[in-house]
Each structure stands twice: as C-alpha cells, then as structure tokens.
Short mmCIF file of C-alpha atoms and ligand atoms in Angstrom, two decimals:
data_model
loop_
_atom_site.label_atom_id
_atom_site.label_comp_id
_atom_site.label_asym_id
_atom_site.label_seq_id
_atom_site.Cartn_x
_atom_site.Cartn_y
_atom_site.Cartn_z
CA UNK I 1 0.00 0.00 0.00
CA UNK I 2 1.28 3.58 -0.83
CA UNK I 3 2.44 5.93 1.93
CA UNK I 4 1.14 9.11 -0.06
CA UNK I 5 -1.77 10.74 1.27
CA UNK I 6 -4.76 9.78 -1.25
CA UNK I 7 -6.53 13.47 -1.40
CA UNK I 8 -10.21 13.25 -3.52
CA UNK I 9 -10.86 17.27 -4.77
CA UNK I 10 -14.31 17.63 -5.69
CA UNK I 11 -15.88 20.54 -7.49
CA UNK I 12 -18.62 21.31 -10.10
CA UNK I 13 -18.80 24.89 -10.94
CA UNK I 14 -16.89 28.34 -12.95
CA UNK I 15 -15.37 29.70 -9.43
CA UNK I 16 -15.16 26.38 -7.64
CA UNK I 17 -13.03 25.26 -10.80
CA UNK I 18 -10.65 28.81 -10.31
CA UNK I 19 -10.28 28.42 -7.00
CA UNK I 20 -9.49 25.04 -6.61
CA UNK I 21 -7.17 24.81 -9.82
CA UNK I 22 -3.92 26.29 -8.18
CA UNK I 23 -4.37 23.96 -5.23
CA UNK I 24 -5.00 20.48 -7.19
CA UNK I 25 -1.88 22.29 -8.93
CA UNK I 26 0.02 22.74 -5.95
CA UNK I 27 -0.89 19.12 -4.79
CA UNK I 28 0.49 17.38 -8.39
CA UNK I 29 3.78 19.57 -7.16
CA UNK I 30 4.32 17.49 -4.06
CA UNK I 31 3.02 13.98 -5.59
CA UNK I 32 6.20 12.21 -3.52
CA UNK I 33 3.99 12.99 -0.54
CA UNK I 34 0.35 13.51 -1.71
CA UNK I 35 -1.73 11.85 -4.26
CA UNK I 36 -3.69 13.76 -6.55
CA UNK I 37 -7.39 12.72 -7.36
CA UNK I 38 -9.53 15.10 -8.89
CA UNK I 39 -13.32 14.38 -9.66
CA UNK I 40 -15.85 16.97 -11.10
CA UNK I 41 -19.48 16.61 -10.93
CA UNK I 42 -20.18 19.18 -13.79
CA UNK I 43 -22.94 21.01 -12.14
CA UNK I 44 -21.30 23.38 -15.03
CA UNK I 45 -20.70 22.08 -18.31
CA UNK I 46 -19.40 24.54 -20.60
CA UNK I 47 -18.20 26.98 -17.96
CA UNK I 48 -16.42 24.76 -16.10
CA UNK I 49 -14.53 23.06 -18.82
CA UNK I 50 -13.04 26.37 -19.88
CA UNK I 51 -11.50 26.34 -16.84
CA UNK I 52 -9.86 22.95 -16.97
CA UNK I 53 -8.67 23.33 -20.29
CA UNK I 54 -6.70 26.67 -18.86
CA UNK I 55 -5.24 24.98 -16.06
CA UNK I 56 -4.68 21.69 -18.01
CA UNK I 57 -6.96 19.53 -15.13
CA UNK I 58 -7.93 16.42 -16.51
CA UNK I 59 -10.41 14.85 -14.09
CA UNK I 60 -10.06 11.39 -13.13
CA UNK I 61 -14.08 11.35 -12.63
CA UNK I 62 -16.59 13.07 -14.55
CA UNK I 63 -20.08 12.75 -13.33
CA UNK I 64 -21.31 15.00 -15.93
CA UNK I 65 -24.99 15.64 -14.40
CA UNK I 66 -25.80 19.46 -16.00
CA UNK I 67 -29.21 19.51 -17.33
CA UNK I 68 -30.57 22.71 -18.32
CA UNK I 69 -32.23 25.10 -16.10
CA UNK I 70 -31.72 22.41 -13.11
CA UNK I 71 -33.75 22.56 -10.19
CA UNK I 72 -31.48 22.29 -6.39
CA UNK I 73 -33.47 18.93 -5.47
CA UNK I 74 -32.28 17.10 -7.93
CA UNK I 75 -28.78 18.68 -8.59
CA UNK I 76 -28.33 17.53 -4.73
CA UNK I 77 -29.18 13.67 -5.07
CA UNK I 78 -27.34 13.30 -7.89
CA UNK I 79 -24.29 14.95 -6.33
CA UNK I 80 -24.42 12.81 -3.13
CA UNK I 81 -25.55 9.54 -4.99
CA UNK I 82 -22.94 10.25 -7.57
CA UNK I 83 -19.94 10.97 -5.55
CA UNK I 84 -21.01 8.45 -2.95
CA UNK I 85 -19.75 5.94 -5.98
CA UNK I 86 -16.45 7.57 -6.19
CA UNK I 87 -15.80 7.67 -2.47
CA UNK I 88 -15.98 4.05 -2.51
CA UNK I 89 -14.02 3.23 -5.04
CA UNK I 90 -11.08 6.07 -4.35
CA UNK I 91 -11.47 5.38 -0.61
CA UNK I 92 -9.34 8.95 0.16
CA UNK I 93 -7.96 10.07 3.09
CA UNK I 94 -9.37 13.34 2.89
CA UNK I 95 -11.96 14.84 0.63
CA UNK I 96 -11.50 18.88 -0.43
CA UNK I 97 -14.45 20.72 -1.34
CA UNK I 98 -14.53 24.46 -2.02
CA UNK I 99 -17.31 27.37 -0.96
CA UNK I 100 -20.90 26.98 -1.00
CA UNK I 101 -22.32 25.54 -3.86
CA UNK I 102 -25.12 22.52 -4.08
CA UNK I 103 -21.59 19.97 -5.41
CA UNK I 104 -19.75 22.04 -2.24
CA UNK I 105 -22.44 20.54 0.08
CA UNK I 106 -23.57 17.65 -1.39
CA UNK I 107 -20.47 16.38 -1.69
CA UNK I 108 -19.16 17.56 1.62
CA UNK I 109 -22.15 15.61 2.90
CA UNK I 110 -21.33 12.39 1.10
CA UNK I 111 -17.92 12.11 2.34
CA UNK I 112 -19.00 13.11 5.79
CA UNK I 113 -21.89 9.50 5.00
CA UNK I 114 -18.68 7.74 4.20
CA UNK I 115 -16.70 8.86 7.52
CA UNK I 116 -14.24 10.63 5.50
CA UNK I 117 -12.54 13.85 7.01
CA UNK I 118 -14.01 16.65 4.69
CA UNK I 119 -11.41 19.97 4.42
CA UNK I 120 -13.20 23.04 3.08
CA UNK I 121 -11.76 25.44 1.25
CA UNK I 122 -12.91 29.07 1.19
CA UNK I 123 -14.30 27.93 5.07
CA UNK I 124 -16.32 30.95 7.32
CA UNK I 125 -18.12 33.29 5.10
CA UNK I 126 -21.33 34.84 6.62
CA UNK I 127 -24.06 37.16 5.81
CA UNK I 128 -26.01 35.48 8.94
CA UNK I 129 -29.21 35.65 6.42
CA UNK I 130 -30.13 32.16 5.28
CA UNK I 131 -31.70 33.44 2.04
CA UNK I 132 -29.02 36.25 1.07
CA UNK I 133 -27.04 34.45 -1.27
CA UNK I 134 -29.79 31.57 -1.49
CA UNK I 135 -28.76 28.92 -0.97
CA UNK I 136 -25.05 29.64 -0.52
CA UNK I 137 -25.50 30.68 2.63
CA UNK I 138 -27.04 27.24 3.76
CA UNK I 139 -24.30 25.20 1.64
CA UNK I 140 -21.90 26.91 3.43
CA UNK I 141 -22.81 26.49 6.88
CA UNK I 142 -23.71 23.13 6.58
CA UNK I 143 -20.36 22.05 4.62
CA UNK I 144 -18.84 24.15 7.63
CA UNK I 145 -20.54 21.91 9.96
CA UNK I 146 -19.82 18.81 8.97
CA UNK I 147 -16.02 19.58 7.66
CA UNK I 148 -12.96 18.74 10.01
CA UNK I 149 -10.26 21.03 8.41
CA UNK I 150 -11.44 24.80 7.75
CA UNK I 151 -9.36 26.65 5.45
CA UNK I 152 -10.20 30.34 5.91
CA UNK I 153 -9.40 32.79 4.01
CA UNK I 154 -9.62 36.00 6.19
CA UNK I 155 -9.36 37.08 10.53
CA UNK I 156 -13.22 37.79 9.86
CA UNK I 157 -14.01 34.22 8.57
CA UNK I 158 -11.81 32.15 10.86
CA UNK I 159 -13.94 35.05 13.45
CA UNK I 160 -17.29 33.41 12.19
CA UNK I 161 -16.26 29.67 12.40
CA UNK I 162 -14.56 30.41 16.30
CA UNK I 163 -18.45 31.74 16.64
CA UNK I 164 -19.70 28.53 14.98
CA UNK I 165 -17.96 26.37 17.73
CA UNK I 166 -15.33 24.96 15.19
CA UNK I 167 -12.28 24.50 17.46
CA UNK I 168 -9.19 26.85 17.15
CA UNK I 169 -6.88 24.14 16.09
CA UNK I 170 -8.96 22.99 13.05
CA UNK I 171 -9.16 26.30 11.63
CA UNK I 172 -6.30 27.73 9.27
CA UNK I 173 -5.82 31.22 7.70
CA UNK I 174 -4.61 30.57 4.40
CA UNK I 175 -5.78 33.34 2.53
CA UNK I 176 -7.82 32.90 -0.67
CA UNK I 177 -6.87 30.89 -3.38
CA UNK I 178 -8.46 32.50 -6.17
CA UNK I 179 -5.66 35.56 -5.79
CA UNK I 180 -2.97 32.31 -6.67
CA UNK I 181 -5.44 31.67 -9.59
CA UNK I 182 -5.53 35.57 -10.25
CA UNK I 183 -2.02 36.08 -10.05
CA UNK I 184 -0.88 33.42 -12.03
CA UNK I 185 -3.31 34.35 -14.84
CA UNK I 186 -2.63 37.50 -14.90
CA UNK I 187 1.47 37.45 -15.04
CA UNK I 188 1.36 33.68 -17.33
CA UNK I 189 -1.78 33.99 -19.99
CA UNK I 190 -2.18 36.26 -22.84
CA UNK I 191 -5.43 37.16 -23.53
CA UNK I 192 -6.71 39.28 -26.23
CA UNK I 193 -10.33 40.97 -25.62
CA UNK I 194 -10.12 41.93 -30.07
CA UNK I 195 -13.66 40.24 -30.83
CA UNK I 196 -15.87 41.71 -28.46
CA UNK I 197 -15.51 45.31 -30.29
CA UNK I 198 -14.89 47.96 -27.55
CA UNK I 199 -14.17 51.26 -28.08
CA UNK I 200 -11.07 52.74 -26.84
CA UNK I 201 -11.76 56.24 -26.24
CA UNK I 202 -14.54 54.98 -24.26
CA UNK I 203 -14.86 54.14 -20.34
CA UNK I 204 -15.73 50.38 -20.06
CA UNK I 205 -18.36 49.44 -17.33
CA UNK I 206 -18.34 45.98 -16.13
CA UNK I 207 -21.44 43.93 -15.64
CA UNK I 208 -22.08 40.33 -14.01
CA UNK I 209 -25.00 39.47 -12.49
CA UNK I 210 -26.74 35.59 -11.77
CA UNK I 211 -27.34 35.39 -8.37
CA UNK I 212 -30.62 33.49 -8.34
CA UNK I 213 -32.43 36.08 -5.71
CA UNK I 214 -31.88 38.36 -8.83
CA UNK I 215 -33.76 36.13 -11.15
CA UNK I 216 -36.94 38.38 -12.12
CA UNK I 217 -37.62 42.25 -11.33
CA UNK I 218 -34.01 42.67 -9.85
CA UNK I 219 -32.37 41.52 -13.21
CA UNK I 220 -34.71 43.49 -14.68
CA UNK I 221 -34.11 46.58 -12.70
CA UNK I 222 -30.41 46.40 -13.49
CA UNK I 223 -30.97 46.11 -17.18
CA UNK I 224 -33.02 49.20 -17.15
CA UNK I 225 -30.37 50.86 -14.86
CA UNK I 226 -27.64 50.25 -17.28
CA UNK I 227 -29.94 51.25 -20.42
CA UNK I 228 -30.48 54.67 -18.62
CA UNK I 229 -26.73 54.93 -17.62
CA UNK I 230 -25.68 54.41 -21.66
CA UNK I 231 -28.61 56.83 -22.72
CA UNK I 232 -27.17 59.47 -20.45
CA UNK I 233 -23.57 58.82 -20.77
CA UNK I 234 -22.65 59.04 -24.77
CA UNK I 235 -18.90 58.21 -23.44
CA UNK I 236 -19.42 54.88 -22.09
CA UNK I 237 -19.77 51.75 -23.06
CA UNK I 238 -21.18 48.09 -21.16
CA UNK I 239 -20.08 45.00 -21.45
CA UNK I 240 -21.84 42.00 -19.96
CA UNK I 241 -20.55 38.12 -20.25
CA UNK I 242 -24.00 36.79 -19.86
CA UNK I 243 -23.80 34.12 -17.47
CA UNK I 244 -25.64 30.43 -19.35
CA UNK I 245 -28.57 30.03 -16.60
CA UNK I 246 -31.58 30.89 -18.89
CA UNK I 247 -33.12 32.67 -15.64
CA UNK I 248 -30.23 35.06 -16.77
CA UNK I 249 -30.24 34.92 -20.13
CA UNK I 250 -34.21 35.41 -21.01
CA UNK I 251 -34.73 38.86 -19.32
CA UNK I 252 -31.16 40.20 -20.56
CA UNK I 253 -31.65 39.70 -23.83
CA UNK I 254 -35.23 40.39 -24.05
CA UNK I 255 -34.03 44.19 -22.84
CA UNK I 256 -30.29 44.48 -23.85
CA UNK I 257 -30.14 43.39 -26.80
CA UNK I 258 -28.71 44.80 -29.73
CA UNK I 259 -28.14 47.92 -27.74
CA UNK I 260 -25.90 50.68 -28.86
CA UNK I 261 -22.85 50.62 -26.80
CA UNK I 262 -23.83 47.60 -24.52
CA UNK I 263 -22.05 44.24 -25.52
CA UNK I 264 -23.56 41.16 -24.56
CA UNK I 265 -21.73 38.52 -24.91
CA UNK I 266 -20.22 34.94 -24.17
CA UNK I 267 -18.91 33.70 -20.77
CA UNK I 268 -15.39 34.64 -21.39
CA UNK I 269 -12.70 32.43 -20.52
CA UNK I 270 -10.64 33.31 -16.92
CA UNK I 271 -7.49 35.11 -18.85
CA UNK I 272 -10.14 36.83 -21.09
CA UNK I 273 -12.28 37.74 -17.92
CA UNK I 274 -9.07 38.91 -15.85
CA UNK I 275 -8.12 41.12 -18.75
CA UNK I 276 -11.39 42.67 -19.19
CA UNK I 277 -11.20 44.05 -14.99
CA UNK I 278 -8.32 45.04 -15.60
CA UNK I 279 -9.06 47.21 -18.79
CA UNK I 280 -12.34 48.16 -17.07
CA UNK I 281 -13.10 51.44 -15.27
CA UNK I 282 -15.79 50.09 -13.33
CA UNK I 283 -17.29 46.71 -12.07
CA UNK I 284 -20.90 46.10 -11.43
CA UNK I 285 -21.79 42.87 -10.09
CA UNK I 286 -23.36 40.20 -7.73
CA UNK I 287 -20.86 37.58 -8.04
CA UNK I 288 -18.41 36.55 -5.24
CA UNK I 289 -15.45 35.51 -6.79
CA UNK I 290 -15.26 39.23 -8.66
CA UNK I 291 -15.87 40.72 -5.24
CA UNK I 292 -12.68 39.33 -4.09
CA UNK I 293 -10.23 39.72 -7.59
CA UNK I 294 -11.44 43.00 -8.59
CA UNK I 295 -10.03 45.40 -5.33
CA UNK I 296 -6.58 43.76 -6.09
CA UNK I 297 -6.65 44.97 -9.99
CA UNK I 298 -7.82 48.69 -8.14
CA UNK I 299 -11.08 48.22 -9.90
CA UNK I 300 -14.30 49.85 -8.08
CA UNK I 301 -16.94 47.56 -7.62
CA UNK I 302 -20.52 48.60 -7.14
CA UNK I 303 -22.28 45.00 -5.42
CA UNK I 304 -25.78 44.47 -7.21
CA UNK I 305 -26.73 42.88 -4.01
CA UNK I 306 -27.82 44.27 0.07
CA UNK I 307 -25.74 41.82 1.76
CA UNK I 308 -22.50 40.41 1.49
CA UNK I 309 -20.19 37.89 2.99
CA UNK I 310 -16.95 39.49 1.82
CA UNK I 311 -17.37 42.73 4.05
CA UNK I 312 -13.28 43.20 3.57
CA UNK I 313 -13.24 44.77 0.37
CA UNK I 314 -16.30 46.94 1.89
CA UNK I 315 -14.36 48.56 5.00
CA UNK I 316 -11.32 49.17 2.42
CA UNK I 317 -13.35 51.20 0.46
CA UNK I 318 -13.18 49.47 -2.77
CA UNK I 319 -16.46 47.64 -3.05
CA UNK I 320 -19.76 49.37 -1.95
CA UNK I 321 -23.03 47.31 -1.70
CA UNK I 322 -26.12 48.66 -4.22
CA UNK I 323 -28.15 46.51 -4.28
CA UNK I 324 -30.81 46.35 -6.99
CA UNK I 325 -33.27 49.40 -7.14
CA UNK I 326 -32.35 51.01 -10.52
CA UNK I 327 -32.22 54.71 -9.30
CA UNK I 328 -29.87 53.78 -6.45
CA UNK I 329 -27.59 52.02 -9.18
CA UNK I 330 -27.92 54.60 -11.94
CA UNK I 331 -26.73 57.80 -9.23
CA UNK I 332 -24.55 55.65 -7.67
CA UNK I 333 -22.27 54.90 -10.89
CA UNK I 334 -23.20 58.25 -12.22
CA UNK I 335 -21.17 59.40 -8.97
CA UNK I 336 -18.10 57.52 -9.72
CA UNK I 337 -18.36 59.28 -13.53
CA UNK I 338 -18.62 62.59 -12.25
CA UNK I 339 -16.59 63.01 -9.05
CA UNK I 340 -13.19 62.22 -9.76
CA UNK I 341 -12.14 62.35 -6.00
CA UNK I 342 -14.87 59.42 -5.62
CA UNK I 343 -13.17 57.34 -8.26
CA UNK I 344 -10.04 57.99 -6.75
CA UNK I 345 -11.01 56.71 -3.39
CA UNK I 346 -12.25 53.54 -4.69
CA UNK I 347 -9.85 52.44 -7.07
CA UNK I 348 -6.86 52.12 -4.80
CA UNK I 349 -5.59 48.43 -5.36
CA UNK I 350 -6.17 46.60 -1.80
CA UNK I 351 -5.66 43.15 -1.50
CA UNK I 352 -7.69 41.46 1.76
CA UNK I 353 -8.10 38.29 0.27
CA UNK I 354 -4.62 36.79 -0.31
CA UNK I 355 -1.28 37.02 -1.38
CA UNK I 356 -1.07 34.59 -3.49
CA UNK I 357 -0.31 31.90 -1.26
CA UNK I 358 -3.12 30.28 -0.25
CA UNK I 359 -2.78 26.47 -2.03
CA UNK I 360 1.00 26.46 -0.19
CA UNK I 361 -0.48 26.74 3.32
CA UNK I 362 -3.02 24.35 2.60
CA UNK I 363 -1.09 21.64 1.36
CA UNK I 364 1.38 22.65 4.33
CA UNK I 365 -1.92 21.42 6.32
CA UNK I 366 -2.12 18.42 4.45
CA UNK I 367 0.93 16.79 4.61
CA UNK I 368 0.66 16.71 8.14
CA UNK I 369 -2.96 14.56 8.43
CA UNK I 370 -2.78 11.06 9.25
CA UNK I 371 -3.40 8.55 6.96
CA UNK I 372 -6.58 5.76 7.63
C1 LIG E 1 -24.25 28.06 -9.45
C2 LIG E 1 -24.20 28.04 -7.93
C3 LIG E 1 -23.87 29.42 -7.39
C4 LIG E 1 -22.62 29.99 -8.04
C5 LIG E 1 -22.78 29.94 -9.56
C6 LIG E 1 -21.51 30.41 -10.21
C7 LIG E 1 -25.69 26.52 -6.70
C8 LIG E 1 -27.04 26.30 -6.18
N1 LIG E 1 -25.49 27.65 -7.40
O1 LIG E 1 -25.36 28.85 -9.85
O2 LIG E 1 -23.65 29.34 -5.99
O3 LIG E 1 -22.46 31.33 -7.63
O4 LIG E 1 -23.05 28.60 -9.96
O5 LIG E 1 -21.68 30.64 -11.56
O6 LIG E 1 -24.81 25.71 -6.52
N2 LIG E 1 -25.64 26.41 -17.49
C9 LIG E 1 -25.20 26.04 -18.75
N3 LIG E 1 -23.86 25.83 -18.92
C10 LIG E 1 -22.96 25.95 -17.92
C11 LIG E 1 -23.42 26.35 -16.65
C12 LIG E 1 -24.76 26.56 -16.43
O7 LIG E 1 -25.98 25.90 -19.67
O8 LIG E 1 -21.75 25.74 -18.14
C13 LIG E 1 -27.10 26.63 -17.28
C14 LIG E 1 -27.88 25.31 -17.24
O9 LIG E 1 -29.13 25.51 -17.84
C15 LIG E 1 -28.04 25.07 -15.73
C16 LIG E 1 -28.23 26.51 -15.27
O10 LIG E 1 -27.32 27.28 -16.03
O11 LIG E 1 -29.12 24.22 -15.41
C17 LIG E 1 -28.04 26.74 -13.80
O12 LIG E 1 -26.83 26.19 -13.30
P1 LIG E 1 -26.69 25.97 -11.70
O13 LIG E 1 -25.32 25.48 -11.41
O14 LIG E 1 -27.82 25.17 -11.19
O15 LIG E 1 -26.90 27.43 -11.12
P2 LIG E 1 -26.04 28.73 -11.27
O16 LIG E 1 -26.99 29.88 -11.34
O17 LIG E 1 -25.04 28.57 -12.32
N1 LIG E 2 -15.51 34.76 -14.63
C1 LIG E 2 -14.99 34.25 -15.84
N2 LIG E 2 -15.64 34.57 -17.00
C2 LIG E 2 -16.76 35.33 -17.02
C3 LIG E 2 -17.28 35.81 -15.79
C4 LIG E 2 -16.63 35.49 -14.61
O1 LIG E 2 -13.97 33.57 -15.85
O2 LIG E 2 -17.30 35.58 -18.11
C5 LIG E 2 -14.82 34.39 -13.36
C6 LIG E 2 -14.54 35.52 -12.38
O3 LIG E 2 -13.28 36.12 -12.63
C7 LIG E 2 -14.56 34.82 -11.04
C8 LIG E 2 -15.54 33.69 -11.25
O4 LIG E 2 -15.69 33.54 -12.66
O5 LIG E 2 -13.32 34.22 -10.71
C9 LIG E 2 -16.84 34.06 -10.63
O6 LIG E 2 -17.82 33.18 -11.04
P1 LIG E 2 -19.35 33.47 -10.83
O7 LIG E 2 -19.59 34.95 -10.84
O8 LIG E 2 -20.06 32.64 -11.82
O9 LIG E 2 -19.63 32.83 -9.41
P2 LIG E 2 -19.54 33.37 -7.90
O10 LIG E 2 -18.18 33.89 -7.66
O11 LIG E 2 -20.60 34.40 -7.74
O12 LIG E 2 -19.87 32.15 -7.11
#
C-alpha cells in the first residue's frame, strides 16, 4: 500500500473550478507525498470546462450531471448519490471541497456519510441571512458543519467559524486561493479581448450578475439601470458576459439586446475575464469571486446585491453594496463618472483576500494529516 496521502478534490462549478485549480496544482507539485485525485461533478458544463482546459486539469471522474435550467433537489441527489460511488471506489484520506455551492455541500455531505474527514476550502463566510445568497448561505454552513479542516481565508471568517464552535486548532488562515489563480493568470496567460468590439476612447463598465435572488424584477431593474446609464452617458460603453442560466439569459436579452454601446456577450474564458477588470473602469456585479479579484486589480466595484459575505473589500473602500433598485444604481455609478475624488477613493488596489499563497499553506496542512 502507498504511503502518499490519497486526497479526492471535488468541485462542479466556474469559481469552484478557479479556485481550486492552483491547489489540485500545488498538490500534483508534491506527488512524492500527496496523491492527486480530482473528480468533477459538472454542475457546469461549458463553464467549467473552460476552466480545466486553462489549467490543463484532466479529471479522473466526470459525473457529468448538467441539465438545463436544473432545479437544487435534484442537482443535490445526484451529487451525493454520484460521488457516494467515487468515495468508494477512491477510498481517500481526505476529501476537499470548495465554498458553498449545491456539489460544495452535497459532496461535503457524502464524504462526511462515508466517515471521510471533509477539508473546506474558502471555510467561514457569513451574511447570517439564510436566504441572502440563497442557498449559498445554507451550503456553506452546513459544509462548515460537517467539515474537520477549515481553510479560511480571512481574521473575519476564521472570526465566524470560532463563533460557529469549530475549534481553534482545526481552523487555518490561508488566505484565498483565487488571488494564486488571479495572479498566475494574470502574469502567465495572454489574452486578447479583439472580438468583443470595444471602443477605446470609451470608459468600459463591467457587468455580471446571476445570483438566483436576482432572477426576475431585480435583473430586470439592473438592465433598465444600465440602459439609462448608456442613454445618459454618450462616453461609455457596457459590457456583460451573460452568465448560461436561462433565468439570466431570457430577461437580458429580451431588454439588452442589440443595444448601442452595450455588448452582450459569451462567458469569457478566466485570462479573457481577468483582462477585461483590468481594462475596465468600473465593475458592477453580484458575483463573489469578482468581489474578491477585482479590489486587487484597483477596480471599483458597485455590489448588485444588500448583503454580502466578503465585508473586507467593503471597510477598504473598494467595493460598496447597491443593491438592486435602478435609481440607487444609476446615481450611484453616475457618482463615480462625475466626481473624480470618488473614483479615486475607490480604485486604490487593496488586496484582503490573499497574497497569493493560499494552495501552499493548505497543502502545508495536508501533509501533516494522518493517513486511515
Ligand atoms: C451556481 C451556484 C452558485 C454559483 C454559480 C456560479 C448553486 C445552487 N449555485 O449557480 O452558488 O455562484 O453557480 O456561476 O450551486 N448552465 C449552462 N452551462 C454551464 C453552466 C450553467 O448551460 O456551463 C445553465 C444550465 O441551464 C443550468 C443553469 O445554467 O441548469 C443553472 O446552473 P446551476 O449550477 O444550477 O446554477 P447557477 O446559477 O449557475
Ligand atoms: N468569470 C470568468 N468569466 C466570465 C465571468 C466570470 O472567468 O465571463 C470568473 C470571475 O473572474 C470569477 C468567477 O468567474 O473568478 C466568478 O464566477 P461566478 O460569478 O459565476 O460565481 P460566484 O463567484 O458568484 O460564485
């Protein structure tokens, strides 16, 4: 029998894929003491593969279960019957899952069934709302709950999980791993943004939204926010990846399309995405992940949500919560157009997440657990 420690990554989605890449990278890097198993459950297809192919993963399972417009029942039993089948046969000595996602919990859950010690990366972030980000916020503290190792990324979330009962010697600050995905993306792929057609005397505004308590009249509202924001503002131009879920892409279309000076367009691939916050002046959004890269390119970001979990970024100054009513949005970014000293106070490059780091301390962690 081997002496390596057998370590069974499991993710399914865009970020989970980016922020577990540099870590199953960092584990192939020390395969004299750790074994590498990586299986995805493809709760994204086309998104997730993107990623793979840029960080040359090459899954040992693929339990390719997308269907469109899936519903969170059965996404879950399919997860936990599905990995449940690869647990048993890969019998690992620890299972890594990453952030709150249905494959995050459902898997978590499944190796927890099998008595396997679960480590969770991305471990401790709160909004203390169970339906703000729904259900992330449930995935999260349940994989929390039944994980043994806790890889935090900031004082606040190892804060939450001391709150949670976890006990101090399970929890580890590591810092967040998508800056090591950001980082090396940034400095080792070139990335040309030619075909989507912006303008370079203009100012490029950022959009992202799919957070599914946006799906209906919020989505709308910040369609109509950005139409009035390109009607008023001849020297800027939009440009929104439009995220596959057709809960996104029905309403965006419907009112963006073919919109002078808005771009809708394709998922973009990580390099392509990195380049674009970097060329952009600012970000709008309700994702996460972008909440967390964006302050270290000294990118404002306007957060189409009330709540978030990454309050960081918020007390640095960089990211400031919107929300979704189209007036606040439309004054708020018309602010950061007109008032330079504004702009200037939100764009400094912070970095509260990470330095880069984060998939060293954790395997640190891991060459240290015992083996079964
Ligand atoms: C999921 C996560 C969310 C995360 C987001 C990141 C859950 C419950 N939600 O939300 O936490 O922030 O991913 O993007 O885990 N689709 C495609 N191709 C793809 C990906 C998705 O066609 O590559 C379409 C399919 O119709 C699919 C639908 O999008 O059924 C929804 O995907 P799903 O993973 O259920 O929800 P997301 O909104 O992507
Ligand atoms: N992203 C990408 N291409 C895009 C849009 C986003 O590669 O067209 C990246 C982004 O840089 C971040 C991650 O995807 O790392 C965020 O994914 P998403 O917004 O889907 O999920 P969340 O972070 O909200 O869970």
């Amino acid at each position: 029998m081997s002496n390596k420690i057998k370590v069974l990554t499991i993710f399914g989605t865009r970020p989970e894929a980016i922020k577990m890449a540099p870590l199953v990278k960092e584990i192939e890097k020390n395969s004299d003491s750790l074994e590498s198993i990586v299986c995805v459950t493809a709760q994204h297809r086309q998104i997730l593969d993107q990623v793979l192919e840029l960080f040359n993963i090459k899954p040992d399972f693929d339990l390719d279960i997308m269907k469109d417009n899936q519903n969170l029942w059965s996404l879950t039993s399919e997860v936990l019957l599905k990995t449940k089948e690869v647990i048993e046969k890969v019998k690992p000595d620890i299972v890594l899952v990453h952030g709150d996602t249905t494959t995050s919990m459902a898997a978590a859950l499944s190796a927890f069934y099998a008595k396997v010690p679960v480590g969770h990366v991305e471990a401790g972030l709160r909004t203390f709302d169970k339906y703000y980000p729904f259900p992330e916020e449930i995935n999260r503290v349940f994989a929390d709950s039944v994980c043994t190792y806790h890889f935090a990324p900031t004082e606040k979330s190892c804060e939450n999980l001391k709150k949670s009962q976890i006990p101090d010697e399970h929890i580890y600050k590591t810092g967040n791993t998508v800056i090591d995905a950001l980082l090396y993306t940034v400095e080792n792929v070139k990335a040309d943004l030619n075909d989507i057609g912006l303008k370079d005397n203009l100012k490029t505004i950022l959009l992202t939204s799919h957070r599914r308590e946006n799906f209906g009249e919020p989505i709308r509202n910040i369609c109509k926010a950005v139409l009035e924001l390109v009607e008023k503002n001849k020297d800027i131009q939009v440009v929104y990846p439009v995220h596959p879920n057709p809960n996104v892409q029905k309403p965006v279309y419907e009112l963006l399309d073919g919109v002078n000076r808005i771009h809708l367009i394709k998922p973009l691939e990580y390099a392509q995405f990195c380049a674009l916050m970097k060329k952009s002046h600012i970000i709008l959004t309700d994702s996460g992940g972008v909440q967390e890269e964006a302050p270290s390119l000294g990118k404002p970001v306007l957060v189409l949500r009330d709540t978030t979990e990454r309050p960081e970024a918020v007390e640095f100054g960089t990211v400031k919560l919107v929300g979704t009513d189209k007036d606040k949005i439309v004054s708020t970014v018309q602010l950061l157009l007109d008032e330079k000293s504004e702009y200037k106070r939100m764009s400094e490059a912070v970095n509260p997440y990470g330095d880069g780091l984060a998939s060293k301390r954790i395997v640190d962690v891991l060459m240290n657990i015992s083996k079964k």
